[in-house]
mmCIF file of C-alpha atoms and ligand atoms in Angstrom:
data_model
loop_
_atom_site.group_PDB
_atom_site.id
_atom_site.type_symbol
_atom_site.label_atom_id
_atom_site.label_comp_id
_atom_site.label_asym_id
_atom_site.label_seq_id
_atom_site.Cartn_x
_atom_site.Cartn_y
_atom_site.Cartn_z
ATOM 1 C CA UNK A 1 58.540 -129.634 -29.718
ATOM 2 C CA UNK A 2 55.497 -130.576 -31.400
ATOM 3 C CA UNK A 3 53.395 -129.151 -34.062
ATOM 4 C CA UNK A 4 50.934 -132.549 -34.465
ATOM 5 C CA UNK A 5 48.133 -131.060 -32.507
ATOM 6 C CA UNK A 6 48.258 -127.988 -34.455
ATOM 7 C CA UNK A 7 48.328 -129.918 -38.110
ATOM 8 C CA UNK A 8 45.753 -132.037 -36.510
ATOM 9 C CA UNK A 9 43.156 -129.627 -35.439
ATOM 10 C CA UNK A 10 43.311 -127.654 -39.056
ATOM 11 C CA UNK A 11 42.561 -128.372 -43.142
ATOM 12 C CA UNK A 12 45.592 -126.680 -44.869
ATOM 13 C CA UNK A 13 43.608 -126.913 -47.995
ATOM 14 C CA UNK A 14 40.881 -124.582 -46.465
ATOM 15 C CA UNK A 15 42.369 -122.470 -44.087
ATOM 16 C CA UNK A 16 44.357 -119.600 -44.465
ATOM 17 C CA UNK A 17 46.711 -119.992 -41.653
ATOM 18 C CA UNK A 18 50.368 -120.549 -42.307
ATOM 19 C CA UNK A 19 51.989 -124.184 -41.990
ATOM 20 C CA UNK A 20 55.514 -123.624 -42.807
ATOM 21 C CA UNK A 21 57.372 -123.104 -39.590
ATOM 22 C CA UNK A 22 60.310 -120.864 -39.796
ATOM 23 C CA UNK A 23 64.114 -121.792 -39.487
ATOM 24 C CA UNK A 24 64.322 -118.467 -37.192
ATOM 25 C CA UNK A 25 65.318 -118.875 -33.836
ATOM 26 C CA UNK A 26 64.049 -115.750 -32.031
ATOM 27 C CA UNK A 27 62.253 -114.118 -29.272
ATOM 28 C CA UNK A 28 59.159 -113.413 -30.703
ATOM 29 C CA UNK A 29 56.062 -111.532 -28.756
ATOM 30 C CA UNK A 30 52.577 -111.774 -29.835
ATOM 31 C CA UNK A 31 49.481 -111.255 -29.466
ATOM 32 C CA UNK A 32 46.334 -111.910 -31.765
ATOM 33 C CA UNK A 33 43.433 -110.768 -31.177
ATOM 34 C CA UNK A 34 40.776 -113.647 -32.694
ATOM 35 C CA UNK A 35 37.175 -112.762 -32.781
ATOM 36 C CA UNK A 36 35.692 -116.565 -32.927
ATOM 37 C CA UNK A 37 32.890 -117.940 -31.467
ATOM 38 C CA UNK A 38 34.070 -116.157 -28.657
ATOM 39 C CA UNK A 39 36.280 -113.042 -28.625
ATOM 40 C CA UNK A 40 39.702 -113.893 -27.212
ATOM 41 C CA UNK A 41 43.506 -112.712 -27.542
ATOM 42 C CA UNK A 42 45.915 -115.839 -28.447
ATOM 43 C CA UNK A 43 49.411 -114.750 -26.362
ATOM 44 C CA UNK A 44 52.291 -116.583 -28.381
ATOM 45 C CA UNK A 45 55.844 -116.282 -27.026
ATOM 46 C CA UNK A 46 58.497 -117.887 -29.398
ATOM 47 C CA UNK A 47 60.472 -120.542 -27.743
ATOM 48 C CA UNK A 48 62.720 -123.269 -29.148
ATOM 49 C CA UNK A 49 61.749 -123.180 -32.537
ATOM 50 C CA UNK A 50 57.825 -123.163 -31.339
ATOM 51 C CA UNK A 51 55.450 -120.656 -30.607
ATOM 52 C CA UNK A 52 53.859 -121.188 -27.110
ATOM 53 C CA UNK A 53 50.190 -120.332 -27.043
ATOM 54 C CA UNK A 54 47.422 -119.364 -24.715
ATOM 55 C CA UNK A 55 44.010 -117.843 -25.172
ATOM 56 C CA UNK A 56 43.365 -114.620 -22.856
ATOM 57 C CA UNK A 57 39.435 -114.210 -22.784
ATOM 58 C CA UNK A 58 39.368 -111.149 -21.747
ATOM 59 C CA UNK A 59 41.914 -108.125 -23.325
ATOM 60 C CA UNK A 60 45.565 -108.444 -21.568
ATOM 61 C CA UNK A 61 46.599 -105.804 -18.900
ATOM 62 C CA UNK A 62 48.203 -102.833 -19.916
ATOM 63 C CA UNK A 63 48.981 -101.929 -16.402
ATOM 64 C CA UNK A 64 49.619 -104.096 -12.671
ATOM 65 C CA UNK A 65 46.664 -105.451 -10.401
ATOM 66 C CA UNK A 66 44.701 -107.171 -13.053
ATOM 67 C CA UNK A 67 44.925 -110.873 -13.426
ATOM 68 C CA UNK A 68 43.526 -112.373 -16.423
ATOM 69 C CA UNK A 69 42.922 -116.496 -16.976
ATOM 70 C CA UNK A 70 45.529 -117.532 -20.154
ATOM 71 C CA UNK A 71 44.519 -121.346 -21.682
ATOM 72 C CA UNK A 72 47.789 -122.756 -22.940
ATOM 73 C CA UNK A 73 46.489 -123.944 -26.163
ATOM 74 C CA UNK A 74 48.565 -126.032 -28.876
ATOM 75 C CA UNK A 75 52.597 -124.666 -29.943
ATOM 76 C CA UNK A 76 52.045 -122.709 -33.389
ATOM 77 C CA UNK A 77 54.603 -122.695 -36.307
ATOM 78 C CA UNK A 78 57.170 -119.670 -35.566
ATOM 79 C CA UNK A 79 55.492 -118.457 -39.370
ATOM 80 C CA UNK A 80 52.049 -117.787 -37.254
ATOM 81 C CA UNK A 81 53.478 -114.643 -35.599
ATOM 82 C CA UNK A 82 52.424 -112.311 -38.643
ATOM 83 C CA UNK A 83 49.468 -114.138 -39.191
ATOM 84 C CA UNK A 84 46.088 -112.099 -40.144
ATOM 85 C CA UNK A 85 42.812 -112.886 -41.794
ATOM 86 C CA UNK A 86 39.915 -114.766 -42.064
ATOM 87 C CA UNK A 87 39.730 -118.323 -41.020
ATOM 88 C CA UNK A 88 37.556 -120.031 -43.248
ATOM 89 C CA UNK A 89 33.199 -120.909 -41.155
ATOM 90 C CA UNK A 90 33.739 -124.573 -40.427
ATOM 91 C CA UNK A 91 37.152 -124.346 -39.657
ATOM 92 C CA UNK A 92 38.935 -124.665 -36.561
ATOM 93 C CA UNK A 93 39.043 -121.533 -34.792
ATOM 94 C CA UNK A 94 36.708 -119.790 -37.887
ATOM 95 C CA UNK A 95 36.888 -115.936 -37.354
ATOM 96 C CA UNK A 96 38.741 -113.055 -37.853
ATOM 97 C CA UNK A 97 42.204 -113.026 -36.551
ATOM 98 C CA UNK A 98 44.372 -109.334 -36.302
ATOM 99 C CA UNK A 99 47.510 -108.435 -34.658
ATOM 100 C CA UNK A 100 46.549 -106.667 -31.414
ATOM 101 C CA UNK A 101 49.955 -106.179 -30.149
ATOM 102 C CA UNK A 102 53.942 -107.423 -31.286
ATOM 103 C CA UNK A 103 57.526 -107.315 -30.452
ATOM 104 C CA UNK A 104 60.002 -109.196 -28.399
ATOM 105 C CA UNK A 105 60.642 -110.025 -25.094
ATOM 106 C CA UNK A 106 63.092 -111.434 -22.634
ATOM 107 C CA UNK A 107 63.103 -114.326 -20.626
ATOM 108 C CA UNK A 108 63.691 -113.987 -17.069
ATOM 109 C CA UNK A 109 62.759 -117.227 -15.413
ATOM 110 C CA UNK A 110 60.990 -120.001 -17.408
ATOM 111 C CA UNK A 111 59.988 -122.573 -15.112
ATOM 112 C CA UNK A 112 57.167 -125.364 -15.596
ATOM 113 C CA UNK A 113 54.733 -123.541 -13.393
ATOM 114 C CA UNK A 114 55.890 -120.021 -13.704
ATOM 115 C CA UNK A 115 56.563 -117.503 -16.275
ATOM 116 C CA UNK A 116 58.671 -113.917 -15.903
ATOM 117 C CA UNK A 117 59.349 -111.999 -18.882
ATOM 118 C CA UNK A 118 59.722 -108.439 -19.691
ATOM 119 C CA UNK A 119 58.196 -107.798 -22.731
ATOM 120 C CA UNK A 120 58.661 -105.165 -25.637
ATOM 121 C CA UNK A 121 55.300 -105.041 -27.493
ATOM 122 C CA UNK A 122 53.618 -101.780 -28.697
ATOM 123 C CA UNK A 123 51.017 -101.832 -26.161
ATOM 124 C CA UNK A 124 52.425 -104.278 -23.537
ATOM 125 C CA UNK A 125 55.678 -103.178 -21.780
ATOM 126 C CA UNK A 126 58.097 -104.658 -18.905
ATOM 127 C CA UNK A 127 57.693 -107.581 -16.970
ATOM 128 C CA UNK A 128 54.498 -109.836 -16.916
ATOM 129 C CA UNK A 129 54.088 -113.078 -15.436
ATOM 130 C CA UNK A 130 52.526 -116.449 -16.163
ATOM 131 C CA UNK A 131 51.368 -119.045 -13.358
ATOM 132 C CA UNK A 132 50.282 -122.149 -13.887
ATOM 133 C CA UNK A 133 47.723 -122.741 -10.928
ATOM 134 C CA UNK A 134 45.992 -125.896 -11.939
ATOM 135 C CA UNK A 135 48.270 -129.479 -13.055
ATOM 136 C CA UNK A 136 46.296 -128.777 -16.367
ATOM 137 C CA UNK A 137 46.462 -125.518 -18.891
ATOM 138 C CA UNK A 138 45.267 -122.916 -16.675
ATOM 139 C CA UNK A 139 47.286 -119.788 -15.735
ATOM 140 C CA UNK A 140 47.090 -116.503 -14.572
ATOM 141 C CA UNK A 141 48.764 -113.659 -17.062
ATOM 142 C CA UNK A 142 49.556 -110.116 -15.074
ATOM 143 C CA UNK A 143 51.883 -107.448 -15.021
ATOM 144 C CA UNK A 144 54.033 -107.414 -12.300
ATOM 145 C CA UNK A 145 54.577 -104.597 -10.146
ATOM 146 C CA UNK A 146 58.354 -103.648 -10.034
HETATM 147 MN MN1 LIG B 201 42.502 -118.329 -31.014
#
């Protein structure tokens, strides 16, 4: 897994973000809600030492029949995950980033095109699905009905 785009895209001597990646291997849910030039909500699922990202423009479903796009955007350092603040105008990705919802959550098929996990967040809860539907970064996020 690779970080490079991540280091790449950001000025550790001006931002606030974390670098360090953690030695923690765990099954981290989050999601951040990041008001930058436009609002979004970054969805980061912890996976082999990596957080995988994507960038929900419009707020995640709480409940089934609502698909939202998700942009898989660059892994994050594991150390991300309890990242808040202010990322400094100029930066990359300058704006206010808060915790909009956290916990854990279980794999339950992990494919290259498709997604299912049940997931154990505060506001999001049981299983939600991600599918790829274009060869690039574009997916569909929803809850799936049981
Ligand atoms: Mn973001």
């Amino acid at each position: 897994m690779s970080l490079e785009e991540h280091k790449r895209k950001r000025d550790f001597r001006k931002t606030p973000e974390p670098l360090g990646n953690s030695a923690r291997r765990g099954n981290t849910y989050v999601i951040q809600r990041h008001e930058a030039s436009h609002l979004h909500y970054d969805l980061r699922l912890e996976k082999e030492g990596v957080l995988k990202s994507w960038a929900i423009p419009k707020e995640p479903p709480l409940v089934s029949g609502v698909r939202r796009l998700a942009v898989q955007t660059e892994d994050h350092p594991v150390a991300y995950a309890t990242f808040q603040g202010t990322i400094t105008e100029g930066e990359y990705g300058a704006g206010t980033v808060v915790i909009w919802d956290s916990g854990t959550y279980i794999t339950e098929k992990w494919e290259e095109k498709e997604i299912v996990i049940n997931i154990m967040g505060e506001k999001l809860k049981g299983l939600y699905c991600l599918i790829a539907f274009r060869p690039d970064k574009n997916w569909l996020f929803f809850r799936k009905k049981r």
